[in-house]
Amino acid sequence: MMTQIVQSEEDIWDAVYKIKYLLKGLPFSEKDTQCVIVSLLEIAHNVLDHGGGMGTVIGKRVDGGICFIVSDQGPGIPCVDTILKGQYTSHSGLGLGLNGAKRLMDELKIETSTKGTRIIAIKRYV
């Protein structure tokens, strides 16, 4: 298991390094490994851009795969359904981060409120 506080771009790359370490020895294809890394990058950047500038990444191996949880104490995501349907236009980026991560991972669960957001993502090799 790994934990990384996210307050900067450097912290995001530290989280990526730690997730890569957890991925070692698991039978993921290179493509699936990249799906995990890209999804983590997209979601963790949201902590800095929209989540109040501070959050946490927790990564762990789960039965048949890998899971990471990204949480923050930002204002929440007001239009999750619109974002996940690909109908959201971001004023600060492409607006494809969460929707793209949803497509790349096998499971993506978003818990959000005005007290913060928690995103659980799982990629399986079985």
PDB file of C-alpha atoms in Angstrom:
ATOM      1  CA  MET A   1       0.000   0.000   0.000  1.00  0.00           C
ATOM      2  CA  MET A   2       1.152   3.557  -0.635  1.00  0.00           C
ATOM      3  CA  THR A   3       0.054   7.025   0.423  1.00  0.00           C
ATOM      4  CA  GLN A   4       1.075  10.334  -1.092  1.00  0.00           C
ATOM      5  CA  ILE A   5       0.020  13.833  -0.062  1.00  0.00           C
ATOM      6  CA  VAL A   6      -0.621  15.944  -3.172  1.00  0.00           C
ATOM      7  CA  GLN A   7       0.125  19.669  -2.997  1.00  0.00           C
ATOM      8  CA  SER A   8       2.306  20.096  -6.085  1.00  0.00           C
ATOM      9  CA  GLU A   9       3.158  18.680  -9.489  1.00  0.00           C
ATOM     10  CA  GLU A  10       6.167  16.970  -7.905  1.00  0.00           C
ATOM     11  CA  ASP A  11       3.853  15.206  -5.441  1.00  0.00           C
ATOM     12  CA  ILE A  12       1.789  13.885  -8.350  1.00  0.00           C
ATOM     13  CA  TRP A  13       4.914  12.400  -9.944  1.00  0.00           C
ATOM     14  CA  ASP A  14       5.860  10.856  -6.597  1.00  0.00           C
ATOM     15  CA  ALA A  15       2.428   9.195  -6.530  1.00  0.00           C
ATOM     16  CA  VAL A  16       2.975   7.892 -10.077  1.00  0.00           C
ATOM     17  CA  TYR A  17       6.343   6.444  -9.043  1.00  0.00           C
ATOM     18  CA  LYS A  18       4.745   4.699  -6.069  1.00  0.00           C
ATOM     19  CA  ILE A  19       1.886   3.278  -8.172  1.00  0.00           C
ATOM     20  CA  LYS A  20       4.410   1.992 -10.710  1.00  0.00           C
ATOM     21  CA  TYR A  21       6.187   0.223  -7.854  1.00  0.00           C
ATOM     22  CA  LEU A  22       2.912  -1.434  -6.821  1.00  0.00           C
ATOM     23  CA  LEU A  23       2.321  -2.490 -10.436  1.00  0.00           C
ATOM     24  CA  LYS A  24       5.651  -4.337 -10.623  1.00  0.00           C
ATOM     25  CA  GLY A  25       5.173  -8.066 -10.705  1.00  0.00           C
ATOM     26  CA  LEU A  26       1.482  -7.857 -11.594  1.00  0.00           C
ATOM     27  CA  PRO A  27       0.530  -9.316 -14.993  1.00  0.00           C
ATOM     28  CA  PHE A  28      -0.641  -6.048 -16.560  1.00  0.00           C
ATOM     29  CA  SER A  29       0.076  -5.373 -20.214  1.00  0.00           C
ATOM     30  CA  GLU A  30       2.056  -2.228 -21.034  1.00  0.00           C
ATOM     31  CA  LYS A  31      -1.166  -0.708 -22.388  1.00  0.00           C
ATOM     32  CA  ASP A  32      -3.060  -1.363 -19.153  1.00  0.00           C
ATOM     33  CA  THR A  33      -0.142  -0.034 -17.097  1.00  0.00           C
ATOM     34  CA  GLN A  34      -0.300   3.190 -19.110  1.00  0.00           C
ATOM     35  CA  CYS A  35      -4.079   3.358 -18.577  1.00  0.00           C
ATOM     36  CA  VAL A  36      -3.507   3.309 -14.816  1.00  0.00           C
ATOM     37  CA  ILE A  37      -0.771   5.974 -14.970  1.00  0.00           C
ATOM     38  CA  VAL A  38      -2.713   8.318 -17.277  1.00  0.00           C
ATOM     39  CA  SER A  39      -5.845   7.985 -15.155  1.00  0.00           C
ATOM     40  CA  LEU A  40      -3.915   8.738 -11.988  1.00  0.00           C
ATOM     41  CA  LEU A  41      -2.312  11.798 -13.598  1.00  0.00           C
ATOM     42  CA  GLU A  42      -5.661  13.135 -14.808  1.00  0.00           C
ATOM     43  CA  ILE A  43      -7.427  12.645 -11.486  1.00  0.00           C
ATOM     44  CA  ALA A  44      -4.548  13.872  -9.325  1.00  0.00           C
ATOM     45  CA  HIS A  45      -4.217  17.039 -11.413  1.00  0.00           C
ATOM     46  CA  ASN A  46      -7.852  17.771 -10.591  1.00  0.00           C
ATOM     47  CA  VAL A  47      -6.821  18.011  -6.933  1.00  0.00           C
ATOM     48  CA  LEU A  48      -4.502  20.891  -7.792  1.00  0.00           C
ATOM     49  CA  ASP A  49      -6.786  22.519 -10.370  1.00  0.00           C
ATOM     50  CA  HIS A  50     -10.216  22.113  -8.769  1.00  0.00           C
ATOM     51  CA  GLY A  51      -9.891  20.417  -5.374  1.00  0.00           C
ATOM     52  CA  GLY A  52      -8.504  23.128  -3.186  1.00  0.00           C
ATOM     53  CA  GLY A  53      -4.855  22.449  -4.015  1.00  0.00           C
ATOM     54  CA  MET A  54      -4.332  19.654  -1.500  1.00  0.00           C
ATOM     55  CA  GLY A  55      -5.311  16.019  -1.450  1.00  0.00           C
ATOM     56  CA  THR A  56      -4.201  12.459  -0.941  1.00  0.00           C
ATOM     57  CA  VAL A  57      -3.513   9.490  -3.204  1.00  0.00           C
ATOM     58  CA  ILE A  58      -3.723   6.011  -1.726  1.00  0.00           C
ATOM     59  CA  GLY A  59      -2.747   3.035  -3.850  1.00  0.00           C
ATOM     60  CA  LYS A  60      -3.033  -0.653  -3.131  1.00  0.00           C
ATOM     61  CA  ARG A  61      -3.095  -4.015  -4.760  1.00  0.00           C
ATOM     62  CA  VAL A  62      -6.533  -5.605  -4.753  1.00  0.00           C
ATOM     63  CA  ASP A  63      -7.661  -9.083  -5.742  1.00  0.00           C
ATOM     64  CA  GLY A  64      -6.951  -9.290  -9.468  1.00  0.00           C
ATOM     65  CA  GLY A  65      -5.709  -5.740  -9.926  1.00  0.00           C
ATOM     66  CA  ILE A  66      -4.772  -2.368  -8.544  1.00  0.00           C
ATOM     67  CA  CYS A  67      -6.788   0.383  -6.902  1.00  0.00           C
ATOM     68  CA  PHE A  68      -6.047   4.015  -6.276  1.00  0.00           C
ATOM     69  CA  ILE A  69      -8.109   6.489  -4.291  1.00  0.00           C
ATOM     70  CA  VAL A  70      -7.703  10.230  -4.788  1.00  0.00           C
ATOM     71  CA  SER A  71      -9.369  12.525  -2.271  1.00  0.00           C
ATOM     72  CA  ASP A  72      -9.466  16.254  -1.599  1.00  0.00           C
ATOM     73  CA  GLN A  73     -11.387  18.746   0.506  1.00  0.00           C
ATOM     74  CA  GLY A  74     -12.355  21.049  -2.348  1.00  0.00           C
ATOM     75  CA  PRO A  75     -15.811  22.386  -3.217  1.00  0.00           C
ATOM     76  CA  GLY A  76     -16.987  19.161  -4.854  1.00  0.00           C
ATOM     77  CA  ILE A  77     -17.937  18.399  -8.447  1.00  0.00           C
ATOM     78  CA  PRO A  78     -21.289  19.999  -9.277  1.00  0.00           C
ATOM     79  CA  CYS A  79     -22.014  18.186 -12.555  1.00  0.00           C
ATOM     80  CA  VAL A  80     -20.583  14.653 -12.291  1.00  0.00           C
ATOM     81  CA  ASP A  81     -23.185  13.053 -14.577  1.00  0.00           C
ATOM     82  CA  THR A  82     -22.599  15.644 -17.293  1.00  0.00           C
ATOM     83  CA  ILE A  83     -18.819  15.139 -17.058  1.00  0.00           C
ATOM     84  CA  LEU A  84     -19.037  11.345 -17.211  1.00  0.00           C
ATOM     85  CA  LYS A  85     -21.336  11.526 -20.249  1.00  0.00           C
ATOM     86  CA  GLY A  86     -18.724  13.642 -22.026  1.00  0.00           C
ATOM     87  CA  GLN A  87     -21.056  16.629 -22.237  1.00  0.00           C
ATOM     88  CA  TYR A  88     -19.058  19.027 -20.073  1.00  0.00           C
ATOM     89  CA  THR A  89     -16.912  21.791 -21.532  1.00  0.00           C
ATOM     90  CA  SER A  90     -14.155  22.926 -19.210  1.00  0.00           C
ATOM     91  CA  HIS A  91     -13.037  26.535 -19.172  1.00  0.00           C
ATOM     92  CA  SER A  92      -9.591  25.579 -17.846  1.00  0.00           C
ATOM     93  CA  GLY A  93      -8.754  22.450 -19.843  1.00  0.00           C
ATOM     94  CA  LEU A  94     -10.135  19.851 -22.193  1.00  0.00           C
ATOM     95  CA  GLY A  95     -12.811  18.645 -19.782  1.00  0.00           C
ATOM     96  CA  LEU A  96     -11.906  15.025 -20.558  1.00  0.00           C
ATOM     97  CA  GLY A  97     -10.001  14.056 -17.407  1.00  0.00           C
ATOM     98  CA  LEU A  98     -12.649  12.201 -15.407  1.00  0.00           C
ATOM     99  CA  ASN A  99     -14.471  10.910 -18.457  1.00  0.00           C
ATOM    100  CA  GLY A 100     -11.197   9.700 -19.946  1.00  0.00           C
ATOM    101  CA  ALA A 101     -10.197   8.022 -16.679  1.00  0.00           C
ATOM    102  CA  LYS A 102     -13.581   6.308 -16.570  1.00  0.00           C
ATOM    103  CA  ARG A 103     -12.950   4.842 -20.022  1.00  0.00           C
ATOM    104  CA  LEU A 104      -9.386   3.752 -19.180  1.00  0.00           C
ATOM    105  CA  MET A 105     -10.150   2.060 -15.851  1.00  0.00           C
ATOM    106  CA  ASP A 106     -12.407  -0.926 -15.196  1.00  0.00           C
ATOM    107  CA  GLU A 107     -14.178   0.783 -12.305  1.00  0.00           C
ATOM    108  CA  LEU A 108     -14.456   4.439 -11.358  1.00  0.00           C
ATOM    109  CA  LYS A 109     -16.565   5.599  -8.435  1.00  0.00           C
ATOM    110  CA  ILE A 110     -16.967   9.264  -7.547  1.00  0.00           C
ATOM    111  CA  GLU A 111     -18.171  10.431  -4.139  1.00  0.00           C
ATOM    112  CA  THR A 112     -18.507  14.209  -4.052  1.00  0.00           C
ATOM    113  CA  SER A 113     -20.057  16.902  -1.874  1.00  0.00           C
ATOM    114  CA  THR A 114     -19.340  20.465  -0.851  1.00  0.00           C
ATOM    115  CA  LYS A 115     -16.883  18.994   1.684  1.00  0.00           C
ATOM    116  CA  GLY A 116     -14.681  17.341  -0.934  1.00  0.00           C
ATOM    117  CA  THR A 117     -14.351  14.568  -3.467  1.00  0.00           C
ATOM    118  CA  ARG A 118     -13.162  10.983  -3.304  1.00  0.00           C
ATOM    119  CA  ILE A 119     -12.505   9.019  -6.489  1.00  0.00           C
ATOM    120  CA  ILE A 120     -11.885   5.275  -6.396  1.00  0.00           C
ATOM    121  CA  ALA A 121     -10.411   3.727  -9.537  1.00  0.00           C
ATOM    122  CA  ILE A 122      -9.685   0.052 -10.162  1.00  0.00           C
ATOM    123  CA  LYS A 123      -7.912  -1.693 -13.025  1.00  0.00           C
ATOM    124  CA  ARG A 124      -8.025  -5.478 -13.189  1.00  0.00           C
ATOM    125  CA  TYR A 125      -5.751  -7.914 -14.982  1.00  0.00           C
ATOM    126  CA  VAL A 126      -8.214 -10.792 -14.803  1.00  0.00           C
TER     127      VAL A 126
END
